[in-house]
GROMACS .gro file of C-alpha atoms in nm:
model
  495
    1MET     CA    1   1.247   0.743  -0.597
    2TYR     CA    2   1.348   0.379  -0.533
    3LEU     CA    3   1.581   0.487  -0.256
    4ALA     CA    4   1.282   0.643  -0.073
    5PHE     CA    5   1.106   0.312  -0.035
    6PRO     CA    6   1.172   0.060   0.239
    7PRO     CA    7   1.396  -0.111   0.333
    8LEU     CA    8   1.622   0.188   0.259
    9GLY     CA    9   1.351   0.444   0.340
   10TRP     CA   10   1.544   0.763   0.249
   11TRP     CA   11   1.216   0.944   0.213
   12VAL     CA   12   1.369   1.279   0.108
   13THR     CA   13   1.499   1.118  -0.219
   14ALA     CA   14   1.138   1.083  -0.339
   15PRO     CA   15   1.088   1.455  -0.426
   16LEU     CA   16   1.445   1.472  -0.557
   17GLY     CA   17   1.364   1.186  -0.790
   18ILE     CA   18   1.059   1.375  -0.912
   19THR     CA   19   1.284   1.679  -0.977
   20LEU     CA   20   1.495   1.466  -1.216
   21VAL     CA   21   1.192   1.326  -1.387
   22ALA     CA   22   1.012   1.660  -1.431
   23ALA     CA   23   1.336   1.837  -1.549
   24SER     CA   24   1.401   1.567  -1.807
   25LEU     CA   25   1.042   1.597  -1.945
   26TYR     CA   26   1.040   1.972  -1.956
   27GLY     CA   27   1.040   2.116  -2.307
   28THR     CA   28   0.993   1.774  -2.477
   29ARG     CA   29   0.732   1.670  -2.726
   30PRO     CA   30   0.474   1.407  -2.623
   31ARG     CA   31   0.636   1.115  -2.802
   32ARG     CA   32   0.980   1.176  -2.654
   33ALA     CA   33   0.820   1.249  -2.316
   34ALA     CA   34   0.643   0.914  -2.328
   35TRP     CA   35   0.974   0.725  -2.383
   36LEU     CA   36   1.146   0.924  -2.109
   37GLY     CA   37   0.854   0.850  -1.875
   38TYR     CA   38   0.864   0.481  -1.961
   39LEU     CA   39   1.239   0.467  -1.904
   40ALA     CA   40   1.213   0.652  -1.572
   41ALA     CA   41   0.938   0.415  -1.458
   42ALA     CA   42   1.138   0.109  -1.553
   43VAL     CA   43   1.446   0.233  -1.364
   44PHE     CA   44   1.221   0.305  -1.057
   45LEU     CA   45   1.011  -0.012  -1.065
   46VAL     CA   46   1.265  -0.279  -1.152
   47PRO     CA   47   1.437  -0.256  -0.808
   48THR     CA   48   1.121  -0.144  -0.619
   49LEU     CA   49   0.918  -0.446  -0.728
   50SER     CA   50   1.213  -0.690  -0.708
   51TRP     CA   51   1.022  -0.899  -0.461
   52VAL     CA   52   0.813  -1.030  -0.757
   53ARG     CA   53   1.120  -1.234  -0.860
   54THR     CA   54   1.010  -1.495  -0.614
   55ILE     CA   55   0.730  -1.584  -0.860
   56GLY     CA   56   0.966  -1.560  -1.158
   57ASP     CA   57   1.192  -1.314  -1.345
   58ASP     CA   58   0.952  -1.328  -1.637
   59VAL     CA   59   0.655  -1.217  -1.416
   60TRP     CA   60   0.881  -0.941  -1.269
   61ALA     CA   61   0.965  -0.819  -1.619
   62MET     CA   62   0.604  -0.832  -1.742
   63LEU     CA   63   0.473  -0.644  -1.439
   64VAL     CA   64   0.730  -0.366  -1.475
   65ALA     CA   65   0.664  -0.344  -1.849
   66VAL     CA   66   0.290  -0.302  -1.802
   67GLU     CA   67   0.303  -0.064  -1.505
   68SER     CA   68   0.561   0.155  -1.683
   69LEU     CA   69   0.297   0.224  -1.954
   70PHE     CA   70   0.101   0.435  -1.705
   71TYR     CA   71   0.404   0.653  -1.641
   72ALA     CA   72   0.457   0.689  -2.013
   73GLY     CA   73   0.107   0.808  -2.070
   74MET     CA   74   0.131   1.055  -1.779
   75ALA     CA   75   0.462   1.187  -1.913
   76ALA     CA   76   0.316   1.242  -2.263
   77LEU     CA   77   0.030   1.446  -2.115
   78ALA     CA   78   0.264   1.630  -1.884
   79SER     CA   79   0.467   1.760  -2.180
   80ARG     CA   80   0.156   1.966  -2.261
   81VAL     CA   81   0.110   2.123  -1.911
   82PHE     CA   82   0.472   2.240  -1.893
   83ARG     CA   83   0.364   2.517  -2.129
   84LEU     CA   84   0.120   2.660  -1.869
   85ARG     CA   85   0.194   2.885  -1.575
   86LEU     CA   86   0.197   2.708  -1.238
   87TRP     CA   87   0.286   2.387  -1.417
   88PRO     CA   88   0.419   2.210  -1.096
   89LEU     CA   89   0.058   2.205  -0.966
   90TRP     CA   90  -0.076   2.045  -1.286
   91PHE     CA   91   0.208   1.795  -1.308
   92ALA     CA   92   0.139   1.687  -0.953
   93GLY     CA   93  -0.230   1.646  -1.034
   94LEU     CA   94  -0.147   1.434  -1.337
   95TRP     CA   95   0.072   1.212  -1.117
   96VAL     CA   96  -0.226   1.151  -0.885
   97ALA     CA   97  -0.438   1.068  -1.185
   98MET     CA   98  -0.175   0.815  -1.297
   99GLU     CA   99  -0.155   0.644  -0.960
  100TRP     CA  100  -0.541   0.630  -0.947
  101ALA     CA  101  -0.546   0.458  -1.288
  102ARG     CA  102  -0.275   0.214  -1.180
  103GLY     CA  103  -0.488   0.119  -0.880
  104LEU     CA  104  -0.790   0.050  -1.096
  105VAL     CA  105  -0.679  -0.131  -1.411
  106PRO     CA  106  -0.596  -0.390  -1.537
  107ILE     CA  107  -0.766  -0.681  -1.353
  108GLY     CA  108  -0.833  -0.481  -1.033
  109GLY     CA  109  -0.527  -0.257  -1.050
  110PHE     CA  110  -0.193  -0.265  -0.873
  111PRO     CA  111  -0.156   0.026  -0.630
  112TRP     CA  112   0.185  -0.076  -0.487
  113ALA     CA  113   0.483   0.154  -0.529
  114ARG     CA  114   0.268   0.471  -0.500
  115LEU     CA  115   0.490   0.757  -0.387
  116ALA     CA  116   0.281   0.796  -0.065
  117PHE     CA  117   0.397   0.451   0.039
  118SER     CA  118   0.759   0.574   0.051
  119GLN     CA  119   0.654   0.821   0.315
  120GLY     CA  120   0.559   0.595   0.611
  121GLU     CA  121   0.735   0.824   0.857
  122SER     CA  122   0.840   1.153   0.698
  123ALA     CA  123   0.777   1.526   0.681
  124TYR     CA  124   0.487   1.452   0.439
  125THR     CA  125   0.312   1.171   0.629
  126ARG     CA  126   0.060   1.390   0.814
  127PHE     CA  127  -0.101   1.494   0.483
  128ALA     CA  128  -0.258   1.145   0.489
  129ALA     CA  129  -0.493   1.264   0.768
  130LEU     CA  130  -0.625   1.540   0.536
  131GLY     CA  131  -0.647   1.371   0.196
  132GLY     CA  132  -0.522   1.013   0.232
  133ALA     CA  133  -0.241   0.852   0.033
  134PRO     CA  134  -0.331   1.057  -0.285
  135LEU     CA  135  -0.261   1.386  -0.110
  136VAL     CA  136   0.072   1.252   0.025
  137SER     CA  137   0.176   1.158  -0.333
  138PHE     CA  138   0.057   1.500  -0.457
  139ALA     CA  139   0.266   1.688  -0.199
  140VAL     CA  140   0.578   1.486  -0.272
  141VAL     CA  141   0.547   1.544  -0.646
  142LEU     CA  142   0.466   1.910  -0.595
  143SER     CA  143   0.786   1.965  -0.397
  144GLY     CA  144   0.990   1.781  -0.658
  145ALA     CA  145   0.824   1.972  -0.947
  146LEU     CA  146   0.888   2.306  -0.777
  147LEU     CA  147   1.256   2.220  -0.749
  148ALA     CA  148   1.251   2.123  -1.114
  149HIS     CA  149   1.092   2.460  -1.196
  150ALA     CA  150   1.383   2.638  -1.026
  151LEU     CA  151   1.627   2.414  -1.206
  152VAL     CA  152   1.496   2.462  -1.562
  153ASN     CA  153   1.419   2.834  -1.525
  154HIS     CA  154   1.714   2.958  -1.321
  155VAL     CA  155   2.003   2.709  -1.357
  156LEU     CA  156   2.008   2.519  -1.681
  157PRO     CA  157   2.118   2.759  -1.957
  158ALA     CA  158   1.925   2.571  -2.224
  159TYR     CA  159   1.596   2.659  -2.056
  160ALA     CA  160   1.694   2.988  -1.891
  161PRO     CA  161   1.858   3.194  -2.164
  162ARG     CA  162   1.816   3.531  -1.987
  163PRO     CA  163   1.918   3.464  -1.622
  164ALA     CA  164   2.034   3.823  -1.574
  165ARG     CA  165   1.676   3.939  -1.583
  166ARG     CA  166   1.574   3.705  -1.301
  167GLY     CA  167   1.586   3.858  -0.957
  168GLY     CA  168   1.735   3.669  -0.668
  169ALA     CA  169   1.404   3.645  -0.478
  170ARG     CA  170   1.235   3.505  -0.787
  171LYS     CA  171   1.503   3.241  -0.823
  172LEU     CA  172   1.458   3.128  -0.466
  173ALA     CA  173   1.076   3.135  -0.458
  174PRO     CA  174   1.017   2.787  -0.610
  175VAL     CA  175   1.280   2.635  -0.376
  176ALA     CA  176   1.125   2.808  -0.081
  177LEU     CA  177   0.783   2.682  -0.181
  178ALA     CA  178   0.921   2.327  -0.223
  179VAL     CA  179   1.042   2.335   0.132
  180ALA     CA  180   0.721   2.495   0.256
  181VAL     CA  181   0.499   2.216   0.123
  182PRO     CA  182   0.590   1.957   0.393
  183ALA     CA  183   0.590   2.230   0.654
  184LEU     CA  184   0.218   2.277   0.590
  185THR     CA  185   0.162   1.944   0.766
  186LEU     CA  186   0.191   2.134   1.092
  187ALA     CA  187  -0.148   2.277   1.026
  188VAL     CA  188  -0.319   1.944   0.951
  189PRO     CA  189  -0.568   1.866   1.230
  190HIS     CA  190  -0.541   1.518   1.381
  191PRO     CA  191  -0.771   1.378   1.655
  192GLY     CA  192  -0.609   1.309   1.989
  193ASP     CA  193  -0.617   1.027   2.231
  194GLU     CA  194  -0.954   0.913   2.377
  195GLY     CA  195  -0.835   0.744   2.694
  196ARG     CA  196  -0.922   0.384   2.591
  197THR     CA  197  -0.676   0.102   2.535
  198VAL     CA  198  -0.696  -0.273   2.449
  199ASN     CA  199  -0.435  -0.544   2.497
  200VAL     CA  200  -0.367  -0.726   2.172
  201GLY     CA  201  -0.171  -1.055   2.147
  202ILE     CA  202   0.023  -1.087   1.822
  203VAL     CA  203   0.146  -1.433   1.704
  204GLN     CA  204   0.403  -1.501   1.434
  205GLY     CA  205   0.450  -1.874   1.392
  206ASN     CA  206   0.699  -1.892   1.100
  207VAL     CA  207   0.708  -2.151   0.828
  208PRO     CA  208   0.974  -2.403   0.720
  209GLY     CA  209   1.003  -2.335   0.346
  210ARG     CA  210   1.106  -2.042   0.127
  211GLY     CA  211   0.986  -1.881  -0.191
  212MET     CA  212   0.696  -2.045  -0.386
  213TYR     CA  213   0.717  -2.346  -0.157
  214ALA     CA  214   0.722  -2.152   0.172
  215LEU     CA  215   0.478  -2.386   0.346
  216GLY     CA  216   0.713  -2.682   0.315
  217ASP     CA  217   0.618  -3.046   0.264
  218GLU     CA  218   0.517  -3.143   0.618
  219PRO     CA  219   0.134  -3.160   0.656
  220ALA     CA  220  -0.021  -2.907   0.890
  221VAL     CA  221   0.318  -2.752   0.976
  222VAL     CA  222   0.187  -2.392   0.953
  223LEU     CA  223  -0.113  -2.473   1.174
  224LYS     CA  224   0.109  -2.650   1.428
  225ASN     CA  225   0.361  -2.365   1.440
  226HIS     CA  226   0.098  -2.094   1.506
  227SER     CA  227  -0.096  -2.306   1.754
  228ALA     CA  228   0.236  -2.378   1.938
  229GLU     CA  229   0.326  -2.011   1.945
  230THR     CA  230  -0.025  -1.920   2.067
  231GLU     CA  231   0.019  -2.166   2.355
  232ARG     CA  232   0.364  -2.018   2.428
  233LEU     CA  233   0.199  -1.675   2.454
  234ALA     CA  234  -0.061  -1.823   2.694
  235ALA     CA  235   0.218  -1.972   2.905
  236ALA     CA  236   0.400  -1.633   2.918
  237VAL     CA  237   0.080  -1.463   3.030
  238ARG     CA  238   0.022  -1.723   3.306
  239ALA     CA  239   0.381  -1.676   3.421
  240GLY     CA  240   0.330  -1.303   3.445
  241LYS     CA  241   0.585  -1.233   3.174
  242LEU     CA  242   0.321  -1.063   2.949
  243PRO     CA  243  -0.002  -0.878   3.030
  244ARG     CA  244  -0.323  -1.064   2.972
  245PRO     CA  245  -0.455  -0.996   2.623
  246ASP     CA  246  -0.812  -0.897   2.549
  247LEU     CA  247  -0.782  -1.063   2.206
  248VAL     CA  248  -0.521  -1.239   1.995
  249VAL     CA  249  -0.439  -1.199   1.627
  250LEU     CA  250  -0.286  -1.464   1.411
  251PRO     CA  251  -0.167  -1.408   1.049
  252GLU     CA  252  -0.333  -1.473   0.721
  253ASN     CA  253  -0.306  -1.846   0.642
  254SER     CA  254  -0.210  -1.931   0.999
  255THR     CA  255  -0.376  -2.259   0.929
  256ASP     CA  256  -0.292  -2.444   0.609
  257ILE     CA  257  -0.590  -2.675   0.661
  258ASP     CA  258  -0.961  -2.577   0.645
  259PRO     CA  259  -1.089  -2.596   1.003
  260TYR     CA  260  -1.446  -2.619   0.888
  261ARG     CA  261  -1.380  -2.946   0.708
  262ASP     CA  262  -1.092  -3.101   0.900
  263ALA     CA  263  -1.145  -3.229   1.256
  264PHE     CA  264  -0.773  -3.222   1.340
  265ALA     CA  265  -0.738  -2.855   1.235
  266ARG     CA  266  -1.049  -2.762   1.429
  267ALA     CA  267  -0.931  -2.941   1.746
  268THR     CA  268  -0.579  -2.796   1.723
  269ILE     CA  269  -0.699  -2.435   1.686
  270ASP     CA  270  -0.959  -2.483   1.956
  271ALA     CA  271  -0.701  -2.620   2.204
  272SER     CA  272  -0.466  -2.321   2.152
  273VAL     CA  273  -0.750  -2.068   2.173
  274LYS     CA  274  -0.878  -2.226   2.493
  275ALA     CA  275  -0.521  -2.210   2.630
  276VAL     CA  276  -0.505  -1.829   2.573
  277GLY     CA  277  -0.861  -1.792   2.679
  278VAL     CA  278  -0.967  -1.492   2.474
  279PRO     CA  279  -1.121  -1.443   2.119
  280THR     CA  280  -0.857  -1.513   1.860
  281LEU     CA  281  -0.852  -1.396   1.493
  282VAL     CA  282  -0.746  -1.691   1.289
  283GLY     CA  283  -0.640  -1.667   0.922
  284ALA     CA  284  -0.763  -1.954   0.708
  285VAL     CA  285  -0.826  -2.045   0.353
  286VAL     CA  286  -1.160  -2.218   0.351
  287ALA     CA  287  -1.343  -2.412   0.088
  288ILE     CA  288  -1.655  -2.262  -0.082
  289GLY     CA  289  -1.831  -2.547  -0.247
  290ASP     CA  290  -1.629  -2.791  -0.449
  291THR     CA  291  -1.424  -2.556  -0.666
  292GLU     CA  292  -1.380  -2.228  -0.489
  293ARG     CA  293  -1.228  -2.087  -0.171
  294ALA     CA  294  -1.209  -1.773   0.038
  295THR     CA  295  -0.921  -1.610   0.234
  296ARG     CA  296  -1.089  -1.561   0.569
  297SER     CA  297  -1.037  -1.378   0.896
  298LEU     CA  298  -1.224  -1.598   1.141
  299VAL     CA  299  -1.304  -1.504   1.500
  300TRP     CA  300  -1.257  -1.812   1.714
  301ASP     CA  301  -1.407  -1.791   2.068
  302PRO     CA  302  -1.257  -2.011   2.344
  303VAL     CA  303  -1.605  -2.125   2.445
  304THR     CA  304  -1.821  -2.123   2.131
  305GLY     CA  305  -1.551  -2.184   1.865
  306PRO     CA  306  -1.561  -2.036   1.516
  307GLY     CA  307  -1.802  -1.744   1.467
  308ALA     CA  308  -1.804  -1.421   1.271
  309HIS     CA  309  -1.574  -1.380   0.981
  310TYR     CA  310  -1.444  -1.146   0.708
  311ASP     CA  311  -1.352  -1.263   0.361
  312LYS     CA  312  -1.078  -1.082   0.170
  313GLN     CA  313  -1.216  -0.846  -0.089
  314ASN     CA  314  -0.911  -0.747  -0.300
  315LEU     CA  315  -0.769  -1.079  -0.432
  316VAL     CA  316  -0.419  -1.120  -0.576
  317PRO     CA  317  -0.438  -1.199  -0.946
  318PHE     CA  318  -0.251  -1.520  -1.039
  319GLY     CA  319  -0.194  -1.578  -0.665
  320GLU     CA  320  -0.551  -1.630  -0.540
  321TYR     CA  321  -0.741  -1.644  -0.860
  322THR     CA  322  -0.659  -1.672  -1.229
  323PRO     CA  323  -0.781  -1.405  -1.464
  324PHE     CA  324  -0.859  -1.532  -1.823
  325LYS     CA  325  -0.832  -1.875  -1.665
  326ASP     CA  326  -0.862  -2.096  -1.974
  327ILE     CA  327  -0.598  -1.907  -2.173
  328VAL     CA  328  -0.357  -1.854  -1.887
  329LEU     CA  329  -0.369  -2.215  -1.757
  330ALA     CA  330  -0.299  -2.334  -2.111
  331LEU     CA  331   0.002  -2.113  -2.160
  332TRP     CA  332   0.159  -2.086  -1.814
  333GLU     CA  333   0.220  -2.401  -1.600
  334ARG     CA  334   0.290  -2.210  -1.282
  335ALA     CA  335  -0.063  -2.069  -1.287
  336SER     CA  336  -0.192  -2.411  -1.179
  337LEU     CA  337  -0.032  -2.355  -0.841
  338VAL     CA  338  -0.329  -2.130  -0.757
  339GLY     CA  339  -0.547  -2.437  -0.718
  340ARG     CA  340  -0.900  -2.355  -0.614
  341GLN     CA  341  -1.012  -2.013  -0.732
  342SER     CA  342  -1.070  -1.762  -0.459
  343VAL     CA  343  -1.391  -1.559  -0.446
  344PRO     CA  344  -1.393  -1.206  -0.305
  345GLY     CA  345  -1.584  -1.104   0.006
  346THR     CA  346  -1.855  -0.841  -0.018
  347ARG     CA  347  -1.860  -0.662   0.321
  348PRO     CA  348  -1.614  -0.464   0.537
  349GLY     CA  349  -1.408  -0.634   0.802
  350ASP     CA  350  -1.566  -0.503   1.123
  351LEU     CA  351  -1.543  -0.798   1.365
  352LYS     CA  352  -1.653  -0.786   1.733
  353MET     CA  353  -1.370  -0.928   1.950
  354GLY     CA  354  -1.390  -0.899   2.332
  355PRO     CA  355  -1.418  -0.529   2.431
  356VAL     CA  356  -1.371  -0.384   2.083
  357THR     CA  357  -1.464  -0.418   1.720
  358VAL     CA  358  -1.155  -0.462   1.511
  359GLY     CA  359  -1.113  -0.363   1.148
  360ALA     CA  360  -0.986  -0.670   0.968
  361VAL     CA  361  -0.778  -0.605   0.651
  362ASN     CA  362  -0.605  -0.890   0.470
  363CYS     CA  363  -0.246  -0.853   0.333
  364TYR     CA  364  -0.256  -0.727  -0.028
  365GLU     CA  365  -0.569  -0.509   0.028
  366VAL     CA  366  -0.388  -0.271   0.271
  367ALA     CA  367  -0.274  -0.096  -0.048
  368TYR     CA  368  -0.636  -0.026  -0.152
  369ASP     CA  369  -0.771   0.307  -0.014
  370GLY     CA  370  -1.136   0.223  -0.050
  371THR     CA  371  -1.114  -0.115   0.126
  372VAL     CA  372  -0.931   0.020   0.435
  373ARG     CA  373  -1.155   0.331   0.448
  374GLY     CA  374  -1.477   0.121   0.422
  375THR     CA  375  -1.367  -0.086   0.724
  376VAL     CA  376  -1.273   0.220   0.929
  377ARG     CA  377  -1.601   0.392   0.855
  378THR     CA  378  -1.784   0.110   1.039
  379GLY     CA  379  -1.627   0.251   1.355
  380ALA     CA  380  -1.384  -0.038   1.393
  381SER     CA  381  -1.072   0.022   1.601
  382PRO     CA  382  -0.791  -0.083   1.594
  383ILE     CA  383  -0.710  -0.186   1.235
  384VAL     CA  384  -0.583  -0.544   1.224
  385VAL     CA  385  -0.377  -0.648   0.918
  386GLN     CA  386  -0.330  -1.025   0.882
  387THR     CA  387  -0.069  -1.099   0.621
  388ASN     CA  388   0.122  -1.387   0.474
  389ASN     CA  389   0.454  -1.274   0.328
  390ALA     CA  390   0.620  -1.615   0.359
  391SER     CA  391   0.701  -1.642  -0.016
  392TYR     CA  392   0.861  -1.294  -0.008
  393ALA     CA  393   1.064  -1.327   0.317
  394LEU     CA  394   1.379  -1.113   0.330
  395SER     CA  395   1.274  -0.927   0.013
  396ASN     CA  396   1.167  -0.561   0.005
  397LEU     CA  397   0.792  -0.654   0.022
  398PRO     CA  398   0.749  -0.686   0.404
  399PRO     CA  399   0.900  -0.350   0.485
  400GLN     CA  400   0.705  -0.190   0.200
  401GLN     CA  401   0.384  -0.331   0.340
  402LEU     CA  402   0.471  -0.208   0.684
  403ALA     CA  403   0.510   0.144   0.544
  404MET     CA  404   0.162   0.115   0.400
  405SER     CA  405   0.031   0.039   0.754
  406GLN     CA  406   0.202   0.349   0.877
  407ILE     CA  407   0.025   0.567   0.617
  408ARG     CA  408  -0.311   0.399   0.704
  409ALA     CA  409  -0.262   0.466   1.078
  410VAL     CA  410  -0.219   0.841   1.021
  411GLU     CA  411  -0.486   0.852   0.747
  412HIS     CA  412  -0.757   0.709   0.973
  413ASN     CA  413  -0.643   0.794   1.327
  414ARG     CA  414  -0.619   0.425   1.413
  415ALA     CA  415  -0.359   0.199   1.575
  416VAL     CA  416  -0.260  -0.076   1.327
  417VAL     CA  417  -0.166  -0.421   1.443
  418THR     CA  418  -0.001  -0.648   1.187
  419ALA     CA  419   0.038  -1.026   1.225
  420ALA     CA  420   0.254  -1.198   0.963
  421THR     CA  421   0.349  -1.564   0.921
  422THR     CA  422   0.721  -1.497   0.879
  423GLY     CA  423   0.742  -1.120   0.949
  424ILE     CA  424   0.717  -0.835   0.971
  425SER     CA  425   0.459  -0.842   1.255
  426ALA     CA  426   0.425  -0.504   1.417
  427TYR     CA  427   0.229  -0.247   1.612
  428VAL     CA  428   0.195   0.103   1.457
  429THR     CA  429   0.065   0.392   1.662
  430PRO     CA  430  -0.203   0.626   1.525
  431ASP     CA  431   0.082   0.872   1.459
  432GLY     CA  432   0.248   0.632   1.221
  433LYS     CA  433   0.535   0.527   1.446
  434VAL     CA  434   0.640   0.160   1.460
  435SER     CA  435   0.624   0.093   1.834
  436TRP     CA  436   0.708  -0.280   1.817
  437ARG     CA  437   0.810  -0.518   1.538
  438THR     CA  438   0.946  -0.864   1.481
  439ARG     CA  439   1.240  -0.985   1.287
  440GLU     CA  440   1.173  -1.198   0.987
  441LEU     CA  441   1.190  -1.582   0.966
  442VAL     CA  442   1.152  -1.632   1.342
  443ALA     CA  443   0.871  -1.746   1.559
  444ASP     CA  444   0.770  -1.466   1.795
  445MET     CA  445   0.481  -1.333   1.996
  446ASN     CA  446   0.397  -1.036   2.221
  447VAL     CA  447   0.110  -0.857   2.390
  448VAL     CA  448   0.089  -0.483   2.306
  449THR     CA  449  -0.131  -0.217   2.457
  450VAL     CA  450  -0.285  -0.006   2.180
  451PRO     CA  451  -0.514   0.297   2.193
  452VAL     CA  452  -0.871   0.255   2.083
  453ARG     CA  453  -0.970   0.563   1.877
  454THR     CA  454  -1.301   0.615   1.703
  455ARG     CA  455  -1.283   0.977   1.589
  456GLU     CA  456  -1.251   1.012   1.217
  457THR     CA  457  -0.995   1.224   1.034
  458ILE     CA  458  -1.089   1.458   0.755
  459ALA     CA  459  -0.946   1.197   0.511
  460THR     CA  460  -1.178   0.925   0.646
  461ARG     CA  461  -1.485   1.155   0.613
  462VAL     CA  462  -1.419   1.296   0.269
  463GLY     CA  463  -1.303   0.970   0.115
  464ALA     CA  464  -1.186   0.978  -0.244
  465LEU     CA  465  -1.288   1.343  -0.309
  466PRO     CA  466  -0.930   1.482  -0.280
  467GLU     CA  467  -0.799   1.218  -0.522
  468TRP     CA  468  -1.074   1.293  -0.778
  469ALA     CA  469  -1.024   1.674  -0.739
  470LEU     CA  470  -0.645   1.654  -0.781
  471ALA     CA  471  -0.666   1.410  -1.075
  472LEU     CA  472  -0.932   1.616  -1.248
  473MET     CA  473  -0.722   1.926  -1.196
  474GLY     CA  474  -0.427   1.766  -1.377
  475VAL     CA  475  -0.641   1.635  -1.663
  476ALA     CA  476  -0.822   1.965  -1.708
  477ALA     CA  477  -0.483   2.143  -1.731
  478VAL     CA  478  -0.397   1.912  -2.024
  479GLY     CA  479  -0.721   2.013  -2.193
  480VAL     CA  480  -0.640   2.379  -2.143
  481ALA     CA  481  -0.290   2.335  -2.279
  482VAL     CA  482  -0.411   2.152  -2.586
  483TRP     CA  483  -0.678   2.419  -2.645
  484ARG     CA  484  -0.424   2.700  -2.614
  485GLY     CA  485  -0.183   2.517  -2.844
  486ARG     CA  486  -0.447   2.485  -3.117
  487ARG     CA  487  -0.555   2.844  -3.069
  488GLN     CA  488  -0.195   2.968  -3.111
  489GLY     CA  489  -0.158   2.741  -3.417
  490ASP     CA  490  -0.465   2.895  -3.570
  491ARG     CA  491  -0.329   3.244  -3.514
  492THR     CA  492   0.001   3.151  -3.663
  493GLY     CA  493  -0.174   3.002  -3.964
  494LYS     CA  494  -0.380   3.312  -4.015
  495GLY     CA  495  -0.071   3.536  -3.983
   0.00000   0.00000   0.00000
């Protein structure tokens, strides 16, 4: 499963990984299944979440240890449903339930490393337009479980003691169904082009430092870098090297100084926006009172200055705020690096910019289905993802996040424009294809022409209903399996 995730992106290994997991769980009791599930999760998550090492190996280990518990619980329940007919369906439903729970708890959940996010551009991707990321995960798991069904029933002698009674067609049926699952995406409806486009300038200013000290020691260096790159974009437009943008997007934290409170920051941003001459989306961390802050997407007009804004809703625990603050700060010195505690926004990120209303999404929250869907439902187009991956440069986080943008593009029939401080900045078409991208750790800029689409996919309209239905299906199957087991036990006792 790890091999399916970027930067490797061998998407077909995701269902094959599920095959190994399901086959190893088949026929086990709940306690053993839980340990196998925990082990499988650890083997998967240790390399997949290796980007967390930037914060510390202890944090990496703790995160893997906690997240693996969800897989252990799912595996224990799955050991029950293997006793039912059509168990690949129920197993896939349980997997969706597990990913739903991971995205909810603890402290706001952690929806990274969902199987759907390994399928940014694959045979399964178009399922996103029908049922979002949960349906993509379900389809991948169903394919893998069907292959496991064929393996344990027709290949492994320990599970298939009477292979002679199995017909050839029956042996091949699960394999054929596993291959047929991604082929069903050909029937998934997807809205077409609407004939409108907008020119979007993308600026990546880069930063001098690395890791936890990515912003370096020089005051205002991030602000200066992004303002300079914005002015370089303006010069390229005046020289005819780039088309004139209708709007410009800068990354999250493109200014390391609060422009509301600092005259230098305000003047620097204003000068660069005046140079480019169009509304510019600035990423800033701004003070809220004396002790709090907000991660803000701020529309800066070349004439009127700062205006409408969107405040990030899904905050990074221990990065933007400190859960259980008094205890954590007393026990963990690095937690003090958070500084002011961030407060979440309360409204979607629909922001009017020039000829369009963009859908602003901030970094970490691109992994959250409800946040992205809520923004798209306002009618905003295109989606604009401002992100700051500076601490994780050259790790597997930036390409993983780009794959999430690919899923979101297909899920909501929207172009996605990503602006990152150090990379990867990119433009993703509504079909999920990366049309343009930057390298990491370089200053870069471009103007891309993106389609403006406002028609909603089925996934956008139905929201979380597919996820709830699939999860409930898996949980209900566990209930049926437990009830049947007790009933058979009662019969045996009476006999």
